[in-house]
Short mmCIF file of N, CA, C and O in Angstrom, two decimals:
data_model
loop_
_atom_site.label_atom_id
_atom_site.label_comp_id
_atom_site.label_asym_id
_atom_site.label_seq_id
_atom_site.Cartn_x
_atom_site.Cartn_y
_atom_site.Cartn_z
N MET A 1 0.99 -1.03 -0.14
CA MET A 1 -0.09 0.08 0.13
C MET A 1 1.08 1.21 -0.03
O MET A 1 1.72 1.55 0.79
N SER A 2 0.80 2.17 -1.10
CA SER A 2 1.54 3.36 -0.87
C SER A 2 0.73 4.50 -0.90
O SER A 2 -0.42 4.59 -1.23
N SER A 3 1.32 5.64 -0.30
CA SER A 3 0.49 6.94 -0.19
C SER A 3 1.52 8.02 -0.92
O SER A 3 2.49 7.93 -1.04
N THR A 4 0.53 9.00 -1.37
CA THR A 4 1.24 9.91 -2.10
C THR A 4 0.85 11.39 -1.18
O THR A 4 -0.35 11.42 -0.86
N TYR A 5 1.89 12.16 -0.84
CA TYR A 5 1.85 13.23 -0.16
C TYR A 5 2.24 14.39 -0.99
O TYR A 5 3.09 14.58 -1.82
N ILE A 6 1.62 15.60 -0.79
CA ILE A 6 1.93 16.75 -1.51
C ILE A 6 2.06 17.71 -0.54
O ILE A 6 1.27 18.07 0.29
N PHE A 7 3.43 18.27 -0.62
CA PHE A 7 3.92 19.23 0.56
C PHE A 7 3.87 20.69 -0.16
O PHE A 7 4.58 20.70 -1.15
N GLU A 8 3.08 21.75 0.65
CA GLU A 8 2.98 22.93 0.05
C GLU A 8 4.18 23.62 1.02
O GLU A 8 4.41 23.37 2.10
N PRO A 9 5.07 24.51 0.19
CA PRO A 9 6.08 25.27 1.12
C PRO A 9 5.46 26.21 2.07
O PRO A 9 4.67 26.87 1.83
N ILE A 10 6.21 26.28 3.37
CA ILE A 10 5.79 27.22 4.25
C ILE A 10 6.58 28.40 4.24
O ILE A 10 7.80 28.37 4.39
N ASP A 11 6.15 29.71 4.10
CA ASP A 11 6.84 30.72 4.14
C ASP A 11 7.17 31.39 5.29
O ASP A 11 6.33 31.97 6.20
N CYS A 12 8.10 30.94 6.06
CA CYS A 12 8.65 31.22 7.59
C CYS A 12 9.31 32.46 7.46
O CYS A 12 9.66 32.85 8.68
N GLU A 13 9.78 33.05 6.37
CA GLU A 13 10.43 34.32 6.36
C GLU A 13 9.48 35.49 5.67
O GLU A 13 10.11 36.22 4.92
N SER A 14 8.23 35.47 6.03
CA SER A 14 7.38 36.63 5.54
C SER A 14 7.60 37.83 5.98
O SER A 14 7.80 38.14 7.25
N LYS A 15 7.67 38.95 5.26
CA LYS A 15 7.80 40.21 5.42
C LYS A 15 6.53 40.80 5.52
O LYS A 15 5.47 40.53 4.93
N PRO A 16 6.64 41.95 6.41
CA PRO A 16 5.21 42.50 6.46
C PRO A 16 4.71 43.31 5.16
O PRO A 16 5.59 43.77 4.38
N GLY A 17 3.70 43.73 5.00
CA GLY A 17 3.23 44.15 3.81
C GLY A 17 2.21 43.40 3.01
O GLY A 17 2.01 42.04 3.42
N VAL A 18 1.74 43.76 1.94
CA VAL A 18 0.94 42.89 0.93
C VAL A 18 1.30 43.24 -0.62
O VAL A 18 2.02 44.22 -0.83
N CYS A 19 1.12 41.89 -1.24
CA CYS A 19 1.77 42.20 -2.58
C CYS A 19 0.83 43.04 -3.51
O CYS A 19 -0.39 43.06 -3.05
N PRO A 20 1.14 43.92 -4.34
CA PRO A 20 0.16 44.90 -5.12
C PRO A 20 -0.78 43.85 -5.92
O PRO A 20 -0.22 42.99 -6.40
N HIS A 21 -1.96 44.47 -6.33
CA HIS A 21 -2.65 44.07 -7.13
C HIS A 21 -2.31 44.08 -8.91
O HIS A 21 -1.76 45.24 -9.10
N ARG A 22 -2.25 43.13 -9.56
CA ARG A 22 -1.91 43.32 -11.16
C ARG A 22 -2.88 44.03 -11.76
O ARG A 22 -4.04 43.91 -11.73
N ARG A 23 -2.51 45.13 -12.54
CA ARG A 23 -3.39 45.90 -13.33
C ARG A 23 -2.79 45.56 -14.91
O ARG A 23 -3.54 46.41 -15.51
N TRP A 24 -2.25 44.66 -15.27
CA TRP A 24 -1.96 44.37 -16.47
C TRP A 24 -1.79 42.98 -16.76
O TRP A 24 -2.07 42.14 -15.58
N GLY A 25 -1.58 42.46 -18.01
CA GLY A 25 -1.53 41.23 -18.43
C GLY A 25 -0.59 40.14 -17.59
O GLY A 25 -0.28 40.46 -16.45
N VAL A 26 -0.28 39.02 -18.12
CA VAL A 26 0.59 38.03 -17.41
C VAL A 26 2.00 38.68 -17.45
O VAL A 26 2.61 39.20 -18.10
N GLY A 27 2.58 38.33 -16.21
CA GLY A 27 4.06 38.68 -15.94
C GLY A 27 5.14 37.73 -16.59
O GLY A 27 4.51 36.57 -17.44
N THR A 28 6.30 37.53 -16.22
CA THR A 28 7.35 36.63 -16.60
C THR A 28 7.09 35.28 -16.10
O THR A 28 6.87 35.19 -14.87
N CYS A 29 6.84 34.31 -16.92
CA CYS A 29 6.89 33.08 -16.46
C CYS A 29 8.14 32.24 -15.97
O CYS A 29 8.77 31.60 -16.60
N ALA A 30 8.56 32.87 -14.79
CA ALA A 30 9.92 32.43 -14.25
C ALA A 30 9.74 32.55 -12.94
O ALA A 30 8.84 33.51 -12.39
N GLU A 31 10.61 31.68 -12.21
CA GLU A 31 10.43 31.71 -10.57
C GLU A 31 11.76 32.49 -10.19
O GLU A 31 12.66 31.91 -9.97
N PHE A 32 11.55 33.89 -9.82
CA PHE A 32 12.76 34.56 -9.45
C PHE A 32 13.02 34.49 -7.96
O PHE A 32 14.06 34.88 -7.30
N CYS A 33 11.89 34.16 -7.10
CA CYS A 33 11.91 33.94 -5.80
C CYS A 33 11.05 32.84 -5.53
O CYS A 33 9.97 32.58 -6.01
N SER A 34 11.04 32.49 -4.15
CA SER A 34 10.20 31.46 -3.88
C SER A 34 9.53 31.86 -2.30
O SER A 34 8.57 31.41 -1.92
N ASN A 35 10.24 32.67 -1.62
CA ASN A 35 9.55 33.36 -0.44
C ASN A 35 10.23 34.79 -0.28
O ASN A 35 11.07 35.16 -0.93
N ASP A 36 9.41 35.45 0.83
CA ASP A 36 9.91 36.88 0.96
C ASP A 36 11.66 37.04 1.18
O ASP A 36 12.26 38.06 0.92
N SER A 37 12.26 35.97 1.89
CA SER A 37 13.54 36.25 2.21
C SER A 37 14.36 36.13 1.23
O SER A 37 15.69 36.35 1.22
N ASP A 38 13.85 35.64 -0.10
CA ASP A 38 14.80 35.73 -1.32
C ASP A 38 14.96 37.06 -1.95
O ASP A 38 15.54 37.42 -2.83
N CYS A 39 13.98 37.87 -1.21
CA CYS A 39 14.05 39.48 -2.23
C CYS A 39 14.73 40.46 -1.13
O CYS A 39 14.67 40.22 0.06
N PRO A 40 15.27 41.52 -1.76
CA PRO A 40 16.07 42.56 -1.06
C PRO A 40 15.28 43.35 -0.57
O PRO A 40 14.12 43.80 -0.73
N ASN A 41 15.59 43.95 0.51
CA ASN A 41 15.07 45.29 1.05
C ASN A 41 13.58 45.15 1.43
O ASN A 41 13.16 44.25 2.33
N ASP A 42 12.74 45.97 1.06
CA ASP A 42 11.21 45.96 1.35
C ASP A 42 10.44 45.09 0.36
O ASP A 42 9.22 45.37 0.39
N GLU A 43 11.07 44.53 -0.52
CA GLU A 43 10.43 43.76 -1.62
C GLU A 43 9.88 42.53 -0.97
O GLU A 43 10.59 41.95 -0.11
N LYS A 44 8.65 42.00 -1.73
CA LYS A 44 8.18 40.84 -1.28
C LYS A 44 8.12 39.70 -2.64
O LYS A 44 7.97 40.31 -3.64
N CYS A 45 8.06 38.60 -2.13
CA CYS A 45 7.87 37.62 -3.43
C CYS A 45 6.48 37.50 -3.73
O CYS A 45 5.57 37.01 -3.03
N CYS A 46 5.98 38.00 -4.93
CA CYS A 46 4.68 38.01 -5.26
C CYS A 46 4.41 37.22 -6.53
O CYS A 46 5.41 37.34 -7.50
N HIS A 47 3.43 36.73 -6.63
CA HIS A 47 2.93 36.42 -7.94
C HIS A 47 2.74 37.47 -8.91
O HIS A 47 2.03 38.15 -8.66
N ASN A 48 3.42 37.16 -10.17
CA ASN A 48 3.39 38.25 -11.15
C ASN A 48 2.33 37.98 -12.34
O ASN A 48 2.20 38.31 -13.30
N GLY A 49 1.56 36.96 -12.14
CA GLY A 49 0.48 36.48 -13.07
C GLY A 49 0.80 35.18 -13.86
O GLY A 49 -0.05 34.66 -14.46
N CYS A 50 2.15 34.65 -13.76
CA CYS A 50 2.52 33.52 -14.30
C CYS A 50 3.41 32.81 -13.10
O CYS A 50 3.48 31.72 -13.13
N GLY A 51 4.50 33.51 -12.95
CA GLY A 51 5.56 33.07 -11.91
C GLY A 51 5.75 33.89 -10.71
O GLY A 51 4.60 34.50 -10.53
N HIS A 52 6.78 34.02 -10.04
CA HIS A 52 6.82 34.90 -9.06
C HIS A 52 8.12 35.74 -9.22
O HIS A 52 9.02 35.33 -9.70
N ASP A 53 8.11 37.09 -8.55
CA ASP A 53 9.11 37.86 -8.75
C ASP A 53 9.22 38.86 -7.54
O ASP A 53 8.19 39.21 -6.77
N CYS A 54 10.12 39.60 -7.15
CA CYS A 54 10.36 40.46 -5.88
C CYS A 54 9.91 41.67 -6.60
O CYS A 54 10.14 42.23 -7.33
N ILE A 55 8.82 42.18 -5.65
CA ILE A 55 8.01 43.41 -5.88
C ILE A 55 7.89 44.09 -4.75
O ILE A 55 7.88 43.64 -3.73
N LEU A 56 7.88 45.59 -4.67
CA LEU A 56 7.89 46.38 -3.63
C LEU A 56 6.55 46.30 -3.00
O LEU A 56 5.47 46.30 -3.76
N ARG A 57 6.57 45.99 -1.78
CA ARG A 57 5.35 45.80 -0.97
C ARG A 57 4.53 46.96 -0.83
O ARG A 57 4.71 48.17 -1.17
N ILE A 58 3.16 46.89 -0.40
CA ILE A 58 2.40 47.84 -0.44
C ILE A 58 2.09 48.27 0.95
O ILE A 58 1.82 47.42 1.90
N TYR A 59 2.10 49.68 1.42
CA TYR A 59 1.73 50.10 2.69
C TYR A 59 1.35 51.68 2.81
O TYR A 59 1.61 52.07 1.64
N PHE A 60 0.62 51.90 3.56
CA PHE A 60 0.37 53.43 3.65
C PHE A 60 0.29 53.79 5.28
O PHE A 60 0.44 53.20 6.20
N GLN A 61 0.35 55.29 5.46
CA GLN A 61 0.26 55.85 6.81
C GLN A 61 -0.91 56.55 6.88
O GLN A 61 -1.23 57.15 6.17
N ILE A 62 -1.81 56.31 8.12
CA ILE A 62 -2.57 57.31 8.64
C ILE A 62 -2.03 57.79 10.09
O ILE A 62 -1.91 57.20 11.01
N GLY A 63 -1.76 58.89 9.81
CA GLY A 63 -1.23 59.69 11.15
C GLY A 63 0.15 58.88 11.53
O GLY A 63 1.04 58.87 10.68
N HIS A 64 0.27 58.60 12.71
CA HIS A 64 1.30 57.87 13.30
C HIS A 64 1.19 56.30 12.85
O HIS A 64 2.09 55.37 13.44
N LEU A 65 0.14 55.88 12.47
CA LEU A 65 -0.17 54.41 12.22
C LEU A 65 0.43 54.07 10.92
O LEU A 65 -0.23 54.81 9.69
N THR A 66 1.21 53.09 10.78
CA THR A 66 1.69 52.63 9.36
C THR A 66 0.80 51.46 9.30
O THR A 66 1.05 50.40 10.00
N ILE A 67 0.26 51.30 8.21
CA ILE A 67 -0.64 50.21 7.86
C ILE A 67 0.14 49.41 6.46
O ILE A 67 0.19 50.01 5.80
N PHE A 68 0.33 48.07 6.74
CA PHE A 68 1.05 47.36 5.56
C PHE A 68 -0.01 46.53 4.91
O PHE A 68 -0.95 46.08 5.33
#
């Protein structure tokens, strides 16, 4: 008796903020990152419509409160 398991990667290195919504067609069909820790500075690893790429995260400020 054999079993098949499918493991989804867990992003343990997630940065604050969210990925921006895409406003145009499909991005590059390549995997430039697999989690946020692969990206420099304030960029997050985001789905670009086909693959994944490092993209500047979205956040905004209301007074002294920063919302990511």
